[in-house]
Amino acid sequence: MKQEYFERKNKELYCEGVSVKDAAREFGTPLYLYSASHIKERFNNFAEALKGYPSEICFAVKSCSNIHILELFAKAGSGFDIVSGCELKRVIDAGGDPKKCVYAGVGKSAEEIELAIENEILYFGLESLPELERINAIAAKLGKVARVALRVNPDVDAHTHEYITTGKSENKFGLTAETAEEILKGFKEKYPNVEAVGLQIHIGSQITETEPYKTAVLKAAGFVKKLRSQGVELKYFDIGGGLGIVYKDETVATPAELIKEILPTISELGM
C-alpha cells in the first residue's frame, strides 16, 4: 500500500490523514475504511496502460458492493462485472452505466436475464448450452437481441491457490474449445435473438505474475483465429481475474507490466 494512503504516526494508523481510531470512535466498529485515492489510482493505472487502445475496464462488484465504492468507479468511467440481478441494480443505483456491464456466472434466473436484456448490458458471459437457449427464448419474448461472450477454459495454470484457480481443464468453469466451436456452428440460424460478440477467459484470482495471462491469451488467440477461418468474427476479448494484492510480502506485477505482455497478441487480432 502506498505510504501516503495508509501510514502510522506515533504507533497509530491513519488513512489519508484520518485517524483510524477517531473514525472508529465516530462510526463504531466493525468499521471498513477505504482509501478513495488508492482505489482511483489503481483504476487509473489500468486506464493509463490501455491509453489509446479501445478497451473497457470492469470492476468485479462481487469483490466489494459498497455503494460508495461503486460510485467512485462509476465516476471514473469504469465498467462493471456482475453476477446477479441485484448487482446490476446496485450498479445502476451507484450511477454506473448498464451498457458497460458484463454479466458472468452460472445460474442466472429468467427474471435476472430479462432485467439485464432490458437494461441493454454489454453482454452475458456464457458457460453452457442450456443457458444460451434460455437467453435466446427470453430475448425473443422481449423482441430484442441479447449479446453473449463465450467463456472458454484455456487449460492454463494460474500459479495461484488451488481453491481460486478457474482456468485449468479439471476446473468446473467455462466451456471447452471443442464445445464452444460446436455451439457457434450455425449460431445465427439456431439462436436468432442472440449475438455472439466475444470470447471470455478467466484463469483465477490472486494472480501475481504476467506469465499465466500471456500463456492463456496466446491459447485463446489461436482459438479466435481458428473461428475466423470458419467465418466466425468476434468483437471482444474478455480477460478476467485481474491482478492480486500484497497480503504479506508478495511481489505483484503492475497493470503496465501485464498490459505490455498481452496487448501485442490482442492487437494483432484487431480486437
PDB file of C-alpha atoms in Angstrom:
ATOM      1  CA  MET A   1       0.000   0.000   0.000  1.00  0.00           C
ATOM      2  CA  LYS A   2       1.286   3.475  -0.821  1.00  0.00           C
ATOM      3  CA  GLN A   3       2.682   5.223   2.247  1.00  0.00           C
ATOM      4  CA  GLU A   4       0.596   8.359   1.686  1.00  0.00           C
ATOM      5  CA  TYR A   5      -2.667   6.400   1.825  1.00  0.00           C
ATOM      6  CA  PHE A   6      -2.119   4.279   4.923  1.00  0.00           C
ATOM      7  CA  GLU A   7       0.614   5.169   7.381  1.00  0.00           C
ATOM      8  CA  ARG A   8       1.478   5.007  11.066  1.00  0.00           C
ATOM      9  CA  LYS A   9       2.185   8.074  13.175  1.00  0.00           C
ATOM     10  CA  ASN A  10       3.252   7.541  16.779  1.00  0.00           C
ATOM     11  CA  LYS A  11       2.098   3.916  16.553  1.00  0.00           C
ATOM     12  CA  GLU A  12      -1.376   4.982  15.365  1.00  0.00           C
ATOM     13  CA  LEU A  13      -2.809   4.059  11.959  1.00  0.00           C
ATOM     14  CA  TYR A  14      -4.032   6.774   9.585  1.00  0.00           C
ATOM     15  CA  CYS A  15      -5.858   6.573   6.262  1.00  0.00           C
ATOM     16  CA  GLU A  16      -5.311   9.602   4.048  1.00  0.00           C
ATOM     17  CA  GLY A  17      -4.505  11.658   7.133  1.00  0.00           C
ATOM     18  CA  VAL A  18      -7.578  10.478   9.046  1.00  0.00           C
ATOM     19  CA  SER A  19      -7.017   8.690  12.342  1.00  0.00           C
ATOM     20  CA  VAL A  20      -8.487   5.198  12.137  1.00  0.00           C
ATOM     21  CA  LYS A  21      -9.005   5.300  15.906  1.00  0.00           C
ATOM     22  CA  ASP A  22     -11.016   8.536  15.639  1.00  0.00           C
ATOM     23  CA  ALA A  23     -13.075   7.109  12.778  1.00  0.00           C
ATOM     24  CA  ALA A  24     -13.879   4.034  14.872  1.00  0.00           C
ATOM     25  CA  ARG A  25     -14.998   6.222  17.757  1.00  0.00           C
ATOM     26  CA  GLU A  26     -17.275   8.242  15.454  1.00  0.00           C
ATOM     27  CA  PHE A  27     -18.784   5.433  13.403  1.00  0.00           C
ATOM     28  CA  GLY A  28     -18.427   2.428  15.684  1.00  0.00           C
ATOM     29  CA  THR A  29     -16.992  -0.988  14.963  1.00  0.00           C
ATOM     30  CA  PRO A  30     -16.652  -3.124  12.993  1.00  0.00           C
ATOM     31  CA  LEU A  31     -15.529  -0.376  10.618  1.00  0.00           C
ATOM     32  CA  TYR A  32     -14.500  -0.815   6.994  1.00  0.00           C
ATOM     33  CA  LEU A  33     -12.257   2.033   5.939  1.00  0.00           C
ATOM     34  CA  TYR A  34     -11.198   2.516   2.315  1.00  0.00           C
ATOM     35  CA  SER A  35      -8.764   4.881   0.626  1.00  0.00           C
ATOM     36  CA  ALA A  36     -10.609   6.532  -2.247  1.00  0.00           C
ATOM     37  CA  SER A  37      -7.321   7.896  -3.590  1.00  0.00           C
ATOM     38  CA  HIS A  38      -5.751   4.462  -3.715  1.00  0.00           C
ATOM     39  CA  ILE A  39      -8.776   2.966  -5.466  1.00  0.00           C
ATOM     40  CA  LYS A  40      -8.745   5.719  -8.087  1.00  0.00           C
ATOM     41  CA  GLU A  41      -5.003   5.321  -8.538  1.00  0.00           C
ATOM     42  CA  ARG A  42      -5.341   1.599  -9.262  1.00  0.00           C
ATOM     43  CA  PHE A  43      -8.084   2.236 -11.795  1.00  0.00           C
ATOM     44  CA  ASN A  44      -6.053   4.988 -13.447  1.00  0.00           C
ATOM     45  CA  ASN A  45      -3.023   2.689 -13.646  1.00  0.00           C
ATOM     46  CA  PHE A  46      -5.018   0.300 -15.816  1.00  0.00           C
ATOM     47  CA  ALA A  47      -6.513   3.169 -17.822  1.00  0.00           C
ATOM     48  CA  GLU A  48      -3.072   4.651 -18.474  1.00  0.00           C
ATOM     49  CA  ALA A  49      -1.659   1.276 -19.543  1.00  0.00           C
ATOM     50  CA  LEU A  50      -4.529   0.921 -22.039  1.00  0.00           C
ATOM     51  CA  LYS A  51      -4.455   4.549 -23.208  1.00  0.00           C
ATOM     52  CA  GLY A  52      -5.165   4.848 -26.922  1.00  0.00           C
ATOM     53  CA  TYR A  53      -6.495   1.302 -27.161  1.00  0.00           C
ATOM     54  CA  PRO A  54     -10.254   0.604 -27.291  1.00  0.00           C
ATOM     55  CA  SER A  55     -10.988  -1.185 -24.047  1.00  0.00           C
ATOM     56  CA  GLU A  56     -13.307  -1.459 -21.071  1.00  0.00           C
ATOM     57  CA  ILE A  57     -12.056  -1.864 -17.505  1.00  0.00           C
ATOM     58  CA  CYS A  58     -14.659  -3.664 -15.407  1.00  0.00           C
ATOM     59  CA  PHE A  59     -14.719  -3.724 -11.609  1.00  0.00           C
ATOM     60  CA  ALA A  60     -15.994  -7.009 -10.125  1.00  0.00           C
ATOM     61  CA  VAL A  61     -18.939  -5.982  -7.957  1.00  0.00           C
ATOM     62  CA  LYS A  62     -18.810  -9.267  -6.035  1.00  0.00           C
ATOM     63  CA  SER A  63     -15.450  -8.195  -4.602  1.00  0.00           C
ATOM     64  CA  CYS A  64     -16.998  -5.143  -2.896  1.00  0.00           C
ATOM     65  CA  SER A  65     -20.579  -3.991  -3.406  1.00  0.00           C
ATOM     66  CA  ASN A  66     -20.300  -0.954  -1.117  1.00  0.00           C
ATOM     67  CA  ILE A  67     -22.402   1.678  -2.898  1.00  0.00           C
ATOM     68  CA  HIS A  68     -19.834   4.426  -2.276  1.00  0.00           C
ATOM     69  CA  ILE A  69     -17.036   2.340  -3.790  1.00  0.00           C
ATOM     70  CA  LEU A  70     -19.202   1.629  -6.832  1.00  0.00           C
ATOM     71  CA  GLU A  71     -19.891   5.364  -7.135  1.00  0.00           C
ATOM     72  CA  LEU A  72     -16.137   6.012  -7.221  1.00  0.00           C
ATOM     73  CA  PHE A  73     -15.703   3.596 -10.103  1.00  0.00           C
ATOM     74  CA  ALA A  74     -18.774   4.898 -11.939  1.00  0.00           C
ATOM     75  CA  LYS A  75     -17.462   8.473 -11.768  1.00  0.00           C
ATOM     76  CA  ALA A  76     -14.109   7.256 -13.086  1.00  0.00           C
ATOM     77  CA  GLY A  77     -15.875   5.794 -16.129  1.00  0.00           C
ATOM     78  CA  SER A  78     -15.464   2.166 -15.120  1.00  0.00           C
ATOM     79  CA  GLY A  79     -17.462  -0.736 -16.438  1.00  0.00           C
ATOM     80  CA  PHE A  80     -18.672  -3.482 -14.075  1.00  0.00           C
ATOM     81  CA  ASP A  81     -18.506  -7.253 -13.882  1.00  0.00           C
ATOM     82  CA  ILE A  82     -21.717  -8.503 -12.270  1.00  0.00           C
ATOM     83  CA  VAL A  83     -23.010 -11.932 -11.254  1.00  0.00           C
ATOM     84  CA  SER A  84     -26.622 -11.212 -10.278  1.00  0.00           C
ATOM     85  CA  GLY A  85     -29.621  -9.022 -10.951  1.00  0.00           C
ATOM     86  CA  CYS A  86     -29.159  -7.403  -7.540  1.00  0.00           C
ATOM     87  CA  GLU A  87     -25.625  -6.379  -8.500  1.00  0.00           C
ATOM     88  CA  LEU A  88     -26.922  -4.846 -11.740  1.00  0.00           C
ATOM     89  CA  LYS A  89     -29.478  -2.807  -9.789  1.00  0.00           C
ATOM     90  CA  ARG A  90     -26.772  -1.704  -7.362  1.00  0.00           C
ATOM     91  CA  VAL A  91     -24.534  -0.537 -10.227  1.00  0.00           C
ATOM     92  CA  ILE A  92     -27.418   1.487 -11.652  1.00  0.00           C
ATOM     93  CA  ASP A  93     -28.156   2.982  -8.216  1.00  0.00           C
ATOM     94  CA  ALA A  94     -24.479   3.990  -7.986  1.00  0.00           C
ATOM     95  CA  GLY A  95     -24.680   5.837 -11.301  1.00  0.00           C
ATOM     96  CA  GLY A  96     -22.963   3.129 -13.330  1.00  0.00           C
ATOM     97  CA  ASP A  97     -23.803   2.558 -16.986  1.00  0.00           C
ATOM     98  CA  PRO A  98     -25.542  -0.827 -17.531  1.00  0.00           C
ATOM     99  CA  LYS A  99     -24.308  -0.755 -21.128  1.00  0.00           C
ATOM    100  CA  LYS A 100     -20.798  -1.186 -19.687  1.00  0.00           C
ATOM    101  CA  CYS A 101     -21.739  -4.233 -17.617  1.00  0.00           C
ATOM    102  CA  VAL A 102     -20.705  -7.810 -18.353  1.00  0.00           C
ATOM    103  CA  TYR A 103     -22.784 -10.479 -16.650  1.00  0.00           C
ATOM    104  CA  ALA A 104     -20.748 -13.505 -15.539  1.00  0.00           C
ATOM    105  CA  GLY A 105     -21.630 -16.603 -13.573  1.00  0.00           C
ATOM    106  CA  VAL A 106     -23.959 -19.559 -13.961  1.00  0.00           C
ATOM    107  CA  GLY A 107     -27.484 -19.998 -12.627  1.00  0.00           C
ATOM    108  CA  LYS A 108     -28.972 -16.724 -13.877  1.00  0.00           C
ATOM    109  CA  SER A 109     -32.720 -16.721 -13.317  1.00  0.00           C
ATOM    110  CA  ALA A 110     -35.205 -15.810 -16.039  1.00  0.00           C
ATOM    111  CA  GLU A 111     -36.024 -12.594 -14.164  1.00  0.00           C
ATOM    112  CA  GLU A 112     -32.339 -11.648 -13.949  1.00  0.00           C
ATOM    113  CA  ILE A 113     -31.749 -12.325 -17.643  1.00  0.00           C
ATOM    114  CA  GLU A 114     -34.801 -10.254 -18.548  1.00  0.00           C
ATOM    115  CA  LEU A 115     -33.624  -7.361 -16.356  1.00  0.00           C
ATOM    116  CA  ALA A 116     -30.182  -7.435 -17.975  1.00  0.00           C
ATOM    117  CA  ILE A 117     -31.563  -7.516 -21.513  1.00  0.00           C
ATOM    118  CA  GLU A 118     -33.977  -4.660 -20.807  1.00  0.00           C
ATOM    119  CA  ASN A 119     -31.075  -2.580 -19.457  1.00  0.00           C
ATOM    120  CA  GLU A 120     -29.004  -3.405 -22.562  1.00  0.00           C
ATOM    121  CA  ILE A 121     -25.925  -4.748 -20.781  1.00  0.00           C
ATOM    122  CA  LEU A 122     -22.808  -5.161 -22.901  1.00  0.00           C
ATOM    123  CA  TYR A 123     -23.024  -8.958 -22.877  1.00  0.00           C
ATOM    124  CA  PHE A 124     -23.600 -12.124 -20.870  1.00  0.00           C
ATOM    125  CA  GLY A 125     -20.729 -14.468 -20.095  1.00  0.00           C
ATOM    126  CA  LEU A 126     -21.927 -17.799 -21.478  1.00  0.00           C
ATOM    127  CA  GLU A 127     -20.876 -21.109 -19.912  1.00  0.00           C
ATOM    128  CA  SER A 128     -23.456 -23.654 -21.082  1.00  0.00           C
ATOM    129  CA  LEU A 129     -25.798 -24.531 -23.920  1.00  0.00           C
ATOM    130  CA  PRO A 130     -28.954 -24.552 -21.719  1.00  0.00           C
ATOM    131  CA  GLU A 131     -28.135 -21.009 -20.625  1.00  0.00           C
ATOM    132  CA  LEU A 132     -27.809 -19.935 -24.265  1.00  0.00           C
ATOM    133  CA  GLU A 133     -31.185 -21.474 -25.069  1.00  0.00           C
ATOM    134  CA  ARG A 134     -32.774 -19.668 -22.119  1.00  0.00           C
ATOM    135  CA  ILE A 135     -31.269 -16.293 -23.091  1.00  0.00           C
ATOM    136  CA  ASN A 136     -32.446 -16.741 -26.690  1.00  0.00           C
ATOM    137  CA  ALA A 137     -36.004 -17.567 -25.584  1.00  0.00           C
ATOM    138  CA  ILE A 138     -36.228 -14.602 -23.196  1.00  0.00           C
ATOM    139  CA  ALA A 139     -34.763 -12.186 -25.738  1.00  0.00           C
ATOM    140  CA  ALA A 140     -37.296 -13.439 -28.309  1.00  0.00           C
ATOM    141  CA  LYS A 141     -40.140 -12.830 -25.862  1.00  0.00           C
ATOM    142  CA  LEU A 142     -38.889  -9.261 -25.357  1.00  0.00           C
ATOM    143  CA  GLY A 143     -38.394  -8.698 -29.084  1.00  0.00           C
ATOM    144  CA  LYS A 144     -34.688  -7.969 -28.542  1.00  0.00           C
ATOM    145  CA  VAL A 145     -31.276  -9.388 -29.403  1.00  0.00           C
ATOM    146  CA  ALA A 146     -29.014 -10.227 -26.461  1.00  0.00           C
ATOM    147  CA  ARG A 147     -25.222 -10.374 -26.686  1.00  0.00           C
ATOM    148  CA  VAL A 148     -23.022 -13.134 -25.280  1.00  0.00           C
ATOM    149  CA  ALA A 149     -19.307 -13.828 -24.890  1.00  0.00           C
ATOM    150  CA  LEU A 150     -18.410 -17.499 -24.708  1.00  0.00           C
ATOM    151  CA  ARG A 151     -16.287 -18.324 -21.673  1.00  0.00           C
ATOM    152  CA  VAL A 152     -13.697 -20.826 -22.823  1.00  0.00           C
ATOM    153  CA  ASN A 153     -11.461 -22.719 -20.401  1.00  0.00           C
ATOM    154  CA  PRO A 154      -7.890 -22.325 -21.760  1.00  0.00           C
ATOM    155  CA  ASP A 155      -6.424 -25.073 -19.512  1.00  0.00           C
ATOM    156  CA  VAL A 156      -3.723 -22.827 -18.045  1.00  0.00           C
ATOM    157  CA  ASP A 157      -2.212 -22.985 -14.567  1.00  0.00           C
ATOM    158  CA  ALA A 158      -2.549 -19.534 -12.957  1.00  0.00           C
ATOM    159  CA  HIS A 159       0.090 -20.316 -10.303  1.00  0.00           C
ATOM    160  CA  THR A 160      -2.311 -19.337  -7.549  1.00  0.00           C
ATOM    161  CA  HIS A 161      -4.054 -21.209  -4.731  1.00  0.00           C
ATOM    162  CA  GLU A 162      -5.819 -24.375  -5.895  1.00  0.00           C
ATOM    163  CA  TYR A 163      -9.150 -23.171  -4.492  1.00  0.00           C
ATOM    164  CA  ILE A 164      -9.174 -19.997  -6.607  1.00  0.00           C
ATOM    165  CA  THR A 165      -7.825 -21.281  -9.903  1.00  0.00           C
ATOM    166  CA  THR A 166     -10.501 -21.350 -12.604  1.00  0.00           C
ATOM    167  CA  GLY A 167      -8.707 -21.894 -15.915  1.00  0.00           C
ATOM    168  CA  LYS A 168      -7.447 -25.488 -15.776  1.00  0.00           C
ATOM    169  CA  SER A 169      -9.206 -28.334 -17.554  1.00  0.00           C
ATOM    170  CA  GLU A 170     -10.135 -30.005 -14.258  1.00  0.00           C
ATOM    171  CA  ASN A 171     -11.860 -26.836 -13.030  1.00  0.00           C
ATOM    172  CA  LYS A 172     -15.632 -26.659 -13.419  1.00  0.00           C
ATOM    173  CA  PHE A 173     -15.616 -23.247 -15.099  1.00  0.00           C
ATOM    174  CA  GLY A 174     -16.106 -22.425 -18.765  1.00  0.00           C
ATOM    175  CA  LEU A 175     -16.622 -24.326 -21.991  1.00  0.00           C
ATOM    176  CA  THR A 176     -14.033 -26.472 -23.700  1.00  0.00           C
ATOM    177  CA  ALA A 177     -12.834 -25.052 -27.003  1.00  0.00           C
ATOM    178  CA  GLU A 178     -14.495 -28.002 -28.758  1.00  0.00           C
ATOM    179  CA  THR A 179     -17.871 -27.297 -27.133  1.00  0.00           C
ATOM    180  CA  ALA A 180     -17.637 -23.579 -27.910  1.00  0.00           C
ATOM    181  CA  GLU A 181     -16.798 -24.344 -31.515  1.00  0.00           C
ATOM    182  CA  GLU A 182     -19.787 -26.684 -31.783  1.00  0.00           C
ATOM    183  CA  ILE A 183     -22.139 -24.082 -30.261  1.00  0.00           C
ATOM    184  CA  LEU A 184     -21.006 -21.482 -32.796  1.00  0.00           C
ATOM    185  CA  LYS A 185     -21.834 -23.672 -35.802  1.00  0.00           C
ATOM    186  CA  GLY A 186     -24.962 -22.257 -37.419  1.00  0.00           C
ATOM    187  CA  PHE A 187     -25.318 -19.903 -34.465  1.00  0.00           C
ATOM    188  CA  LYS A 188     -27.371 -17.179 -36.193  1.00  0.00           C
ATOM    189  CA  GLU A 189     -29.887 -19.666 -37.529  1.00  0.00           C
ATOM    190  CA  LYS A 190     -30.282 -21.595 -34.268  1.00  0.00           C
ATOM    191  CA  TYR A 191     -30.283 -18.567 -31.937  1.00  0.00           C
ATOM    192  CA  PRO A 192     -31.699 -15.604 -33.881  1.00  0.00           C
ATOM    193  CA  ASN A 193     -32.174 -13.499 -30.737  1.00  0.00           C
ATOM    194  CA  VAL A 194     -28.592 -13.828 -29.523  1.00  0.00           C
ATOM    195  CA  GLU A 195     -25.440 -12.361 -30.995  1.00  0.00           C
ATOM    196  CA  ALA A 196     -22.091 -13.972 -30.193  1.00  0.00           C
ATOM    197  CA  VAL A 197     -19.799 -10.977 -29.714  1.00  0.00           C
ATOM    198  CA  GLY A 198     -16.832 -12.153 -27.683  1.00  0.00           C
ATOM    199  CA  LEU A 199     -14.511 -14.701 -26.173  1.00  0.00           C
ATOM    200  CA  GLN A 200     -14.010 -14.707 -22.421  1.00  0.00           C
ATOM    201  CA  ILE A 201     -11.289 -16.331 -20.323  1.00  0.00           C
ATOM    202  CA  HIS A 202     -10.832 -16.309 -16.551  1.00  0.00           C
ATOM    203  CA  ILE A 203      -7.943 -18.279 -15.083  1.00  0.00           C
ATOM    204  CA  GLY A 204      -8.194 -17.419 -11.402  1.00  0.00           C
ATOM    205  CA  SER A 205      -7.787 -14.868  -8.633  1.00  0.00           C
ATOM    206  CA  GLN A 206      -4.812 -13.504  -6.658  1.00  0.00           C
ATOM    207  CA  ILE A 207      -2.569 -13.846  -9.712  1.00  0.00           C
ATOM    208  CA  THR A 208       0.693 -12.014  -9.115  1.00  0.00           C
ATOM    209  CA  GLU A 209       2.651 -12.603 -12.326  1.00  0.00           C
ATOM    210  CA  THR A 210       2.098 -11.978 -16.028  1.00  0.00           C
ATOM    211  CA  GLU A 211       3.206 -15.324 -17.468  1.00  0.00           C
ATOM    212  CA  PRO A 212      -0.078 -17.218 -16.876  1.00  0.00           C
ATOM    213  CA  TYR A 213      -2.029 -14.444 -18.586  1.00  0.00           C
ATOM    214  CA  LYS A 214       0.356 -14.361 -21.532  1.00  0.00           C
ATOM    215  CA  THR A 215       0.021 -18.121 -21.973  1.00  0.00           C
ATOM    216  CA  ALA A 216      -3.780 -18.027 -21.701  1.00  0.00           C
ATOM    217  CA  VAL A 217      -4.114 -15.124 -24.130  1.00  0.00           C
ATOM    218  CA  LEU A 218      -1.896 -16.845 -26.701  1.00  0.00           C
ATOM    219  CA  LYS A 219      -4.007 -20.010 -26.490  1.00  0.00           C
ATOM    220  CA  ALA A 220      -7.259 -18.060 -26.724  1.00  0.00           C
ATOM    221  CA  ALA A 221      -5.917 -16.033 -29.655  1.00  0.00           C
ATOM    222  CA  GLY A 222      -5.222 -19.254 -31.513  1.00  0.00           C
ATOM    223  CA  PHE A 223      -8.842 -20.252 -30.986  1.00  0.00           C
ATOM    224  CA  VAL A 224     -10.073 -16.864 -32.262  1.00  0.00           C
ATOM    225  CA  LYS A 225      -8.021 -17.339 -35.432  1.00  0.00           C
ATOM    226  CA  LYS A 226      -9.495 -20.800 -35.901  1.00  0.00           C
ATOM    227  CA  LEU A 227     -13.010 -19.403 -35.557  1.00  0.00           C
ATOM    228  CA  ARG A 228     -12.237 -16.714 -38.132  1.00  0.00           C
ATOM    229  CA  SER A 229     -11.187 -19.362 -40.612  1.00  0.00           C
ATOM    230  CA  GLN A 230     -14.689 -20.772 -40.138  1.00  0.00           C
ATOM    231  CA  GLY A 231     -16.352 -17.400 -40.725  1.00  0.00           C
ATOM    232  CA  VAL A 232     -16.973 -16.511 -37.065  1.00  0.00           C
ATOM    233  CA  GLU A 233     -15.984 -12.936 -36.167  1.00  0.00           C
ATOM    234  CA  LEU A 234     -15.892 -11.786 -32.544  1.00  0.00           C
ATOM    235  CA  LYS A 235     -15.539  -8.191 -31.271  1.00  0.00           C
ATOM    236  CA  TYR A 236     -14.457  -8.581 -27.656  1.00  0.00           C
ATOM    237  CA  PHE A 237     -11.573 -10.363 -25.957  1.00  0.00           C
ATOM    238  CA  ASP A 238     -12.501 -10.534 -22.274  1.00  0.00           C
ATOM    239  CA  ILE A 239      -9.719 -11.300 -19.786  1.00  0.00           C
ATOM    240  CA  GLY A 240     -10.936 -11.924 -16.250  1.00  0.00           C
ATOM    241  CA  GLY A 241      -9.163 -12.338 -12.937  1.00  0.00           C
ATOM    242  CA  GLY A 242      -7.241  -9.111 -12.534  1.00  0.00           C
ATOM    243  CA  LEU A 243      -4.059  -8.814 -10.512  1.00  0.00           C
ATOM    244  CA  GLY A 244      -3.517  -9.966  -6.947  1.00  0.00           C
ATOM    245  CA  ILE A 245      -2.768  -7.841  -3.906  1.00  0.00           C
ATOM    246  CA  VAL A 246       0.006  -7.824  -1.341  1.00  0.00           C
ATOM    247  CA  TYR A 247      -1.055  -9.731   1.767  1.00  0.00           C
ATOM    248  CA  LYS A 248       2.397 -10.070   3.259  1.00  0.00           C
ATOM    249  CA  ASP A 249       5.497  -9.927   1.085  1.00  0.00           C
ATOM    250  CA  GLU A 250       4.259 -10.898  -2.394  1.00  0.00           C
ATOM    251  CA  THR A 251       5.699  -9.197  -5.457  1.00  0.00           C
ATOM    252  CA  VAL A 252       2.769  -8.342  -7.720  1.00  0.00           C
ATOM    253  CA  ALA A 253       3.038  -7.341 -11.369  1.00  0.00           C
ATOM    254  CA  THR A 254       1.807  -3.843 -12.218  1.00  0.00           C
ATOM    255  CA  PRO A 255      -1.046  -3.148 -14.631  1.00  0.00           C
ATOM    256  CA  ALA A 256       1.503  -1.682 -17.063  1.00  0.00           C
ATOM    257  CA  GLU A 257       3.586  -4.870 -16.952  1.00  0.00           C
ATOM    258  CA  LEU A 258       0.526  -7.031 -17.537  1.00  0.00           C
ATOM    259  CA  ILE A 259      -0.812  -4.981 -20.445  1.00  0.00           C
ATOM    260  CA  LYS A 260       2.642  -4.864 -22.063  1.00  0.00           C
ATOM    261  CA  GLU A 261       2.723  -8.673 -22.124  1.00  0.00           C
ATOM    262  CA  ILE A 262      -0.754  -9.345 -23.511  1.00  0.00           C
ATOM    263  CA  LEU A 263      -1.667  -6.338 -25.652  1.00  0.00           C
ATOM    264  CA  PRO A 264       0.508  -7.208 -28.680  1.00  0.00           C
ATOM    265  CA  THR A 265      -1.299 -10.537 -29.125  1.00  0.00           C
ATOM    266  CA  ILE A 266      -4.737  -8.950 -28.830  1.00  0.00           C
ATOM    267  CA  SER A 267      -3.765  -6.026 -31.085  1.00  0.00           C
ATOM    268  CA  GLU A 268      -2.672  -8.487 -33.747  1.00  0.00           C
ATOM    269  CA  LEU A 269      -6.217  -9.862 -33.743  1.00  0.00           C
ATOM    270  CA  GLY A 270      -7.666  -6.355 -34.146  1.00  0.00           C
ATOM    271  CA  MET A 271      -9.911  -6.870 -31.131  1.00  0.00           C
TER     272      MET A 271
END
